[in-house]
Amino acid sequence: MSVVLPPSLVTFSCHQPITQKHSSLSILKSFSAPDHASLRKNDLKNATNSGCKSLIRASGATISSVTVEKDVTDGTLFVIRAKDKRGFLDVIARVLKGVKIEKPTIQFDEEEDCFVIKFLVTDLNGNRIEDEESLIKIENALTEAIDGGVVLMKPGFVAGKSKTDRMFELMDGFLKNDPDSLQKDILHHVEYTVARSRFSFDDFEAYQALSLSVRDRLIERWHDTQQYFKKKDPKRLYFLSLEFLMGNVINLGIRDQCAEALSQLGFEYEVLAEQEGDAALGNGGLARLSACQMDSLATLDYPAWGYGLRYQYGLFRQIILDGFQHEQPDYWLNFGNPWEIERVHVSYPVKFYGTVKEDTVNGKKCKVWIPGETVEAVAYDNPIPGYGTRNTINLRLWAAKPSDGYDIESYNTGDYINAIVNRQKAETISNVLYPDDRTYQGKELRLKQQYFFVSASLQDIVRRFKDVHGNFDDFPDKVALQLNDTHPSISIAELMRVLLDEEHLSWKKSWHILKQVFSFTTHTVLPEALEKVPIDLFQNVLPRHLQIIYEINFAFMEELKRKIGQDYVRLSRMSIVEEGAVKNIRVANLSIVCSHTVNGVSRAHYELLKTRVFKDFYELWPEKFQYKTNGVTQRRWIVVSNPSLCALISKWLGTESWIRDIDILTRLREHASNSDLQKEWMMVKKINKQRLAEYIETMSGVKVSLDAMFDVQVKRIHEYKRQLLNILGVIHRYDCIKNMEKTEREKVVPRVCIIGGKAPPGYEIAKKIIKLCHAVAETINNDDDVGDLLKLVFIPDYNVSVAELVIPGSDLSQHISTAGHEASGTGSMKFLMNGCLLLATADGSTNEIIEEIGEENMFIFGAKINEIPALREKDSSNNAPLQFVRVVRMVRDGYFGFKDYFKLLCDTVENGKDFYLLGSDFASYLEAQFHGDACWQNGMLGNT
């Protein structure tokens, strides 16, 4: 009788069952540990051919062997020889998942003085496994399990059993993913964690119990992954970012089982999913990029950790009252976060202020920082699973808590009020994403927030390194630190301080280590937008770090003088310290000087870095600069946000492999002209538009036609992203419709124009743009002459969950930033994935998208990057087309009300102040819109 084995307790096996469609590659993945290139290449290179012996070290005590014999009628025969037979069959059952094991036997070989365990292995269809790579993987999996000390016994735990064996007995395998097992776990959490009766609990409590049940399964994988990394000791990647916008967990592959389990309990999976609020851990594209980065690192089996801040309130919740934006704290943690794990025992002191003194350690002079304030950083872990792998990495977020010293001192003196104030002051550090830095207090809080984040992260990283290594010479071989933009750049000075002041390494050795571990990704396109920190602020908050930065800069300037001579203008531009009326630290310059790689986020961005943003540095170190175009994961932006399209794609491709390898999507081109595919595709689009239309009506009261083109621009509100250009285009369309005869209106393509995004609290022009959108919408949506031919809708508090409704339901998406101002732009990729066409300028990653899909499949308009400087010199607003002058005049004259309020907004695009070239690009923009209308009428855009 064949046995279908349970998941491995030791290896990292694929969660997907092996079906007849799966290749031998899928089979071997079922047995593989995380396939890190640096670890597995040597395994495959050194592995013996099938039929030869592979040595196994079992806890260093005895030597066993695994032999494979393929020439067997009923399957592939595995023979294991070991000094001790106890626990072997359990190990085999745990390791070999997704195959059949038949005819196991155990005999004792007196001649070799060992036990011989034999068993046959086939796939689930009864076929022999013959390819060499799969067999090697199986051998390696068994080797890993036995080598981990699972087999041989150590006396002294329970009746002579080892602690490891006892733990395995108590665990009794992985948690099962069938509906019955999930139901039991859900009800267990309802009763014992949520503390509700299993006979009476609501949707939110069911959501909490389901999340905790899924988290339990994540924790199993997380523990296995960390144990594997600890044993293999690979070089680890640490991704440092102040923003993350993580999504739901989909990579476990158990959504259908969860849905069935809930259905039998009387709940709907989709209803419970709506109970989950978005984690307020980021702002926009940067945060979603970081989330996709973590997903991909886990899926590709990298030994990676993410580090960030656990914001209490995040950015802000956008409230629209009478068309005006108001900000409210986003209390996203009020009802808890079931996905996170608080690590109260993982905390580190973070210091601020104080003085620096000299001391002598081992006969050498060193600096000692005596802080004036100490705050505790407490860790909260969020497991991040990979897709198609058991690899589960970690996102560790830090929350600020008061140091015990403050409270004890205050309580001892009876100053309870001061204790409370200190507590509130400490917790403020991790309260809000990007504190308003228009004041000194705001700048100070932002600097403290950045340092708090990197100090805690580096203490954790160094601690983990020292657990295994006693020599910092190995640090560059085991640690890679990726700085996501300039926010974590203070980690450079912090690591130098740790090496110099705490580990007491020499400056030369510390500097040698430092230059090998940091890589820097910048998202900035304008030199004037690069982050700077006033020196007096730095001196006050981080006095020791300022000294270190001065020393780094002095060494860099001396090196630079030897290379370029006494060019003081260039030396001044490249210096980390900016001289002037207000002296500043240029943190981007610090990052470039101390990193081995500087990364742009698109090819266009890379060219801007070379020629404008970091021109001097590129000429000095061209080998440092590279680019990796930003991307997004299809697992989040198709599988989760558009399940109907996901099913359609899998059906026509005949595989779900594209969920892991997106290049497989190119095979859809073979079916592009198939009328059945087109009909099914449009049915999916119609369903998604229906969902979006229902949301719009619920949210705004505006009923929109599904026969209209859904024209969408959703992103952070900013002048360079040119939402104002979009609104002026809507006004032009409205003006044209109003002046048409009735017969002409019958030819008009109906549009639903959707705009969404948040304006930074202190950004007055951005807030005026939001108000203008509402004022124009109020006029258009209530005009009976226009009816369904044109609607304008603003979506408030745009976030990831709303994006999952908007993006799949869109027909046309606008990405219309002034060329040269968008570093990359991942939003366009999400819309494209969902079958939405783009109306865009040739900016950021759009240029590479053009190369992939062809300009004929996009609506490109506007000036190119190289044309922008000349246009600004010509004062484009004075040469704007008449259509542009007319629509701006309508706003200025109060056609949509609020005449005085919009005056400043109109001034930004007239009278020689049109910096973002709305007037210059307006005619081209209208032409691209006309082209979109024509394609829609011809059935080429989505209305077939």
Short mmCIF file of C-alpha atoms in Angstrom, two decimals, residues 432-719:
data_model
loop_
_atom_site.label_atom_id
_atom_site.label_comp_id
_atom_site.label_asym_id
_atom_site.label_seq_id
_atom_site.Cartn_x
_atom_site.Cartn_y
_atom_site.Cartn_z
CA VAL A 432 3.90 59.06 12.38
CA LEU A 433 5.45 58.45 8.96
CA TYR A 434 7.43 61.50 7.77
CA PRO A 435 6.86 64.15 10.44
CA ASP A 436 6.26 67.63 9.03
CA ASP A 437 9.77 69.08 8.82
CA ARG A 438 8.92 72.70 8.13
CA THR A 439 9.87 73.52 11.73
CA TYR A 440 13.02 72.77 13.72
CA GLN A 441 11.04 70.42 15.95
CA GLY A 442 9.79 68.57 12.90
CA LYS A 443 13.30 68.25 11.48
CA GLU A 444 14.57 67.01 14.83
CA LEU A 445 11.84 64.38 15.09
CA ARG A 446 12.54 63.16 11.54
CA LEU A 447 16.27 62.83 12.26
CA LYS A 448 15.55 60.98 15.52
CA GLN A 449 13.13 58.71 13.69
CA GLN A 450 15.70 57.82 11.03
CA TYR A 451 18.45 57.19 13.55
CA PHE A 452 16.17 55.18 15.84
CA PHE A 453 15.34 52.90 12.91
CA VAL A 454 18.93 52.31 11.77
CA SER A 455 20.44 52.04 15.24
CA ALA A 456 18.05 49.29 16.30
CA SER A 457 18.45 47.48 12.97
CA LEU A 458 22.26 47.55 13.07
CA GLN A 459 22.36 46.40 16.68
CA ASP A 460 20.21 43.45 15.65
CA ILE A 461 22.36 42.70 12.60
CA VAL A 462 25.64 42.93 14.49
CA ARG A 463 24.26 40.78 17.31
CA ARG A 464 23.21 38.10 14.82
CA PHE A 465 26.63 38.19 13.17
CA LYS A 466 28.48 37.93 16.50
CA ASP A 467 26.39 34.94 17.53
CA VAL A 468 28.30 32.92 14.94
CA HIS A 469 31.44 34.90 14.11
CA GLY A 470 34.12 36.27 16.36
CA ASN A 471 36.11 38.14 13.72
CA PHE A 472 34.79 41.22 11.93
CA ASP A 473 36.99 40.39 8.95
CA ASP A 474 34.11 38.09 7.97
CA PHE A 475 31.49 40.84 8.20
CA PRO A 476 31.49 41.82 4.47
CA ASP A 477 31.19 38.13 3.52
CA LYS A 478 28.12 37.65 5.69
CA VAL A 479 26.28 40.98 5.61
CA ALA A 480 24.89 43.10 2.77
CA LEU A 481 23.05 46.32 3.68
CA GLN A 482 20.70 47.79 1.09
CA LEU A 483 19.70 51.43 1.67
CA ASN A 484 16.30 52.14 0.12
CA ASP A 485 16.66 55.88 -0.58
CA THR A 486 18.43 58.32 1.73
CA HIS A 487 16.24 57.76 4.81
CA PRO A 488 18.47 54.99 6.25
CA SER A 489 21.76 56.67 5.23
CA ILE A 490 22.71 57.49 8.83
CA SER A 491 23.36 53.74 9.19
CA ILE A 492 26.71 54.41 7.53
CA ALA A 493 27.89 56.64 10.37
CA GLU A 494 26.26 54.32 12.90
CA LEU A 495 28.06 51.21 11.66
CA MET A 496 31.34 53.13 11.69
CA ARG A 497 30.64 54.19 15.29
CA VAL A 498 29.91 50.62 16.34
CA LEU A 499 33.10 49.31 14.75
CA LEU A 500 35.26 52.12 16.18
CA ASP A 501 33.76 52.77 19.61
CA GLU A 502 32.19 49.46 20.60
CA GLU A 503 34.26 46.85 18.77
CA HIS A 504 37.44 48.98 19.04
CA LEU A 505 38.63 48.33 15.49
CA SER A 506 41.04 50.72 13.85
CA TRP A 507 39.77 53.43 11.51
CA LYS A 508 41.48 51.77 8.54
CA LYS A 509 39.94 48.37 9.22
CA SER A 510 36.50 49.84 9.96
CA TRP A 511 36.59 51.87 6.76
CA HIS A 512 37.61 48.80 4.75
CA ILE A 513 34.61 46.87 6.13
CA LEU A 514 32.19 49.77 5.68
CA LYS A 515 32.86 50.23 1.96
CA GLN A 516 32.06 46.59 1.21
CA VAL A 517 28.67 46.20 2.86
CA PHE A 518 26.53 49.14 1.72
CA SER A 519 24.62 49.55 -1.53
CA PHE A 520 22.41 52.55 -2.15
CA THR A 521 19.22 52.91 -4.21
CA THR A 522 18.15 56.48 -4.88
CA HIS A 523 14.68 57.52 -6.05
CA THR A 524 15.47 61.21 -6.51
CA VAL A 525 15.48 62.92 -9.91
CA LEU A 526 16.25 66.52 -8.95
CA PRO A 527 19.48 67.62 -7.23
CA GLU A 528 17.58 70.20 -5.19
CA ALA A 529 15.30 67.48 -3.81
CA LEU A 530 18.16 65.57 -2.15
CA GLU A 531 17.85 65.30 1.62
CA LYS A 532 19.99 67.56 3.82
CA VAL A 533 20.32 67.80 7.60
CA PRO A 534 21.43 71.06 9.27
CA ILE A 535 24.74 70.60 11.06
CA ASP A 536 23.60 72.30 14.26
CA LEU A 537 20.72 69.83 14.43
CA PHE A 538 23.08 66.92 13.79
CA GLN A 539 25.45 68.21 16.47
CA ASN A 540 22.67 68.40 19.00
CA VAL A 541 21.01 65.02 18.34
CA LEU A 542 23.94 62.84 17.18
CA PRO A 543 27.21 64.49 18.25
CA ARG A 544 29.40 61.41 17.78
CA HIS A 545 28.03 60.70 14.32
CA LEU A 546 28.80 64.22 13.20
CA GLN A 547 32.43 63.72 14.21
CA ILE A 548 32.58 60.51 12.18
CA ILE A 549 30.99 62.16 9.13
CA TYR A 550 33.54 64.98 9.36
CA GLU A 551 36.36 62.41 9.39
CA ILE A 552 34.88 60.53 6.43
CA ASN A 553 34.50 63.77 4.52
CA PHE A 554 38.06 64.90 5.30
CA ALA A 555 39.47 61.61 4.00
CA PHE A 556 37.26 61.81 0.92
CA MET A 557 38.26 65.40 0.17
CA GLU A 558 41.95 64.55 0.47
CA GLU A 559 41.49 61.63 -1.90
CA LEU A 560 39.51 63.81 -4.29
CA LYS A 561 42.18 66.52 -4.34
CA ARG A 562 44.74 63.92 -5.42
CA LYS A 563 42.49 62.91 -8.30
CA ILE A 564 41.06 66.18 -9.60
CA GLY A 565 43.43 68.77 -8.20
CA GLN A 566 42.46 72.09 -6.67
CA ASP A 567 39.08 72.45 -8.39
CA TYR A 568 37.40 73.99 -5.36
CA VAL A 569 34.05 74.51 -7.08
CA ARG A 570 33.77 70.81 -7.81
CA LEU A 571 35.19 69.89 -4.41
CA SER A 572 32.50 72.02 -2.83
CA ARG A 573 29.75 70.34 -4.87
CA MET A 574 30.92 66.84 -3.95
CA SER A 575 31.63 67.48 -0.30
CA ILE A 576 29.41 65.67 2.23
CA VAL A 577 29.40 68.92 4.21
CA GLU A 578 27.62 71.77 2.45
CA GLU A 579 29.01 75.18 3.32
CA GLY A 580 26.89 78.30 3.32
CA ALA A 581 24.76 80.48 5.54
CA VAL A 582 23.28 77.24 6.88
CA LYS A 583 25.71 74.34 6.92
CA ASN A 584 24.21 70.98 6.08
CA ILE A 585 25.09 67.32 5.83
CA ARG A 586 24.30 65.98 2.36
CA VAL A 587 23.18 62.46 3.21
CA ALA A 588 23.04 61.38 -0.45
CA ASN A 589 26.71 62.31 -0.89
CA LEU A 590 27.50 60.33 2.26
CA SER A 591 25.70 57.32 0.78
CA ILE A 592 27.54 57.51 -2.52
CA VAL A 593 30.97 57.92 -0.97
CA CYS A 594 30.51 54.95 1.37
CA SER A 595 28.56 52.52 -0.85
CA HIS A 596 30.04 50.09 -3.33
CA THR A 597 27.01 50.42 -5.65
CA VAL A 598 24.65 53.27 -6.49
CA ASN A 599 21.43 52.07 -8.10
CA GLY A 600 18.92 53.94 -10.23
CA VAL A 601 15.37 52.65 -10.59
CA SER A 602 14.96 52.87 -14.36
CA ARG A 603 17.16 53.43 -17.37
CA ALA A 604 15.91 57.00 -17.75
CA HIS A 605 16.63 57.61 -14.07
CA TYR A 606 20.11 56.14 -14.49
CA GLU A 607 20.81 58.65 -17.27
CA LEU A 608 19.61 61.48 -15.03
CA LEU A 609 21.92 60.30 -12.25
CA LYS A 610 24.85 60.28 -14.66
CA THR A 611 24.19 63.60 -16.31
CA ARG A 612 22.43 65.72 -13.70
CA VAL A 613 21.84 64.46 -10.17
CA PHE A 614 25.24 62.87 -9.44
CA LYS A 615 27.24 63.94 -12.49
CA ASP A 616 30.42 64.70 -10.52
CA PHE A 617 30.33 61.36 -8.74
CA TYR A 618 29.66 59.43 -11.92
CA GLU A 619 32.69 60.97 -13.58
CA LEU A 620 34.76 59.96 -10.55
CA TRP A 621 33.35 56.43 -10.07
CA PRO A 622 31.42 55.32 -13.18
CA GLU A 623 31.81 51.68 -12.09
CA LYS A 624 29.65 52.33 -9.00
CA PHE A 625 26.57 53.31 -10.95
CA GLN A 626 23.96 50.93 -12.35
CA TYR A 627 20.20 50.63 -12.64
CA LYS A 628 17.59 48.01 -11.88
CA THR A 629 14.18 49.08 -13.10
CA ASN A 630 11.57 48.91 -10.36
CA GLY A 631 8.97 46.21 -10.60
CA VAL A 632 5.86 44.87 -8.94
CA THR A 633 4.76 41.33 -8.20
CA GLN A 634 2.01 39.66 -10.17
CA ARG A 635 1.14 37.67 -7.07
CA ARG A 636 -0.18 40.82 -5.43
CA TRP A 637 -1.47 42.73 -8.43
CA ILE A 638 -3.12 39.95 -10.44
CA VAL A 639 -3.59 36.88 -8.24
CA VAL A 640 -4.99 38.81 -5.26
CA SER A 641 -6.48 41.90 -6.87
CA ASN A 642 -7.90 40.24 -9.99
CA PRO A 643 -8.71 36.54 -9.35
CA SER A 644 -10.94 36.31 -12.44
CA LEU A 645 -8.11 37.42 -14.70
CA CYS A 646 -5.75 35.09 -12.85
CA ALA A 647 -7.99 32.11 -13.64
CA LEU A 648 -8.34 33.22 -17.26
CA ILE A 649 -4.59 33.52 -17.77
CA SER A 650 -3.92 30.13 -16.18
CA LYS A 651 -6.58 28.55 -18.36
CA TRP A 652 -5.16 29.84 -21.64
CA LEU A 653 -1.55 29.22 -20.70
CA GLY A 654 -2.36 25.77 -19.36
CA THR A 655 -0.26 26.38 -16.27
CA GLU A 656 0.00 28.47 -13.11
CA SER A 657 3.77 28.75 -13.45
CA TRP A 658 3.45 32.37 -14.58
CA ILE A 659 2.57 33.26 -10.98
CA ARG A 660 6.21 32.59 -10.14
CA ASP A 661 7.82 33.30 -13.53
CA ILE A 662 6.14 36.30 -15.13
CA ASP A 663 8.01 35.90 -18.43
CA ILE A 664 5.65 33.02 -19.20
CA LEU A 665 2.92 35.61 -19.78
CA THR A 666 4.49 36.35 -23.17
CA ARG A 667 2.98 33.07 -24.38
CA LEU A 668 -0.43 34.76 -24.31
CA ARG A 669 0.59 36.43 -27.57
CA GLU A 670 -0.06 33.11 -29.28
CA HIS A 671 -3.76 33.44 -28.37
CA ALA A 672 -4.15 37.23 -28.66
CA SER A 673 -6.31 37.06 -31.81
CA ASN A 674 -8.51 34.25 -30.49
CA SER A 675 -12.06 35.55 -30.31
CA ASP A 676 -12.93 33.26 -27.40
CA LEU A 677 -10.07 34.65 -25.34
CA GLN A 678 -11.13 38.19 -26.20
CA LYS A 679 -14.72 37.54 -25.13
CA GLU A 680 -13.62 35.96 -21.86
CA TRP A 681 -11.17 38.80 -21.26
CA MET A 682 -13.88 41.42 -21.77
CA MET A 683 -16.24 39.53 -19.48
CA VAL A 684 -13.57 39.66 -16.75
CA LYS A 685 -13.16 43.39 -17.41
CA LYS A 686 -16.92 43.94 -17.19
CA ILE A 687 -17.13 42.14 -13.86
CA ASN A 688 -14.29 44.26 -12.49
CA LYS A 689 -15.88 47.47 -13.78
CA GLN A 690 -19.11 46.48 -12.09
CA ARG A 691 -17.30 46.09 -8.76
CA LEU A 692 -15.64 49.48 -9.21
CA ALA A 693 -18.90 51.17 -10.24
CA GLU A 694 -20.64 49.82 -7.14
CA TYR A 695 -17.82 51.13 -4.97
CA ILE A 696 -18.00 54.57 -6.62
CA GLU A 697 -21.75 54.78 -6.08
CA THR A 698 -21.44 53.71 -2.45
CA MET A 699 -18.56 56.09 -1.79
CA SER A 700 -19.74 59.20 -3.67
CA GLY A 701 -23.36 58.65 -4.65
CA VAL A 702 -22.41 59.04 -8.33
CA LYS A 703 -23.88 56.35 -10.59
CA VAL A 704 -21.65 55.64 -13.57
CA SER A 705 -22.27 53.76 -16.79
CA LEU A 706 -20.42 50.49 -17.41
CA ASP A 707 -20.43 51.34 -21.13
CA ALA A 708 -18.17 54.33 -20.48
CA MET A 709 -14.40 54.28 -20.68
CA PHE A 710 -12.99 54.23 -17.13
CA ASP A 711 -10.13 56.75 -17.30
CA VAL A 712 -8.02 56.64 -14.12
CA GLN A 713 -5.20 58.59 -12.47
CA VAL A 714 -4.45 57.46 -8.92
CA LYS A 715 -1.22 58.51 -7.23
CA ARG A 716 0.18 60.99 -4.73
CA ILE A 717 -1.02 64.51 -5.53
CA HIS A 718 1.89 66.61 -6.75
CA GLU A 719 2.43 69.33 -9.31
#
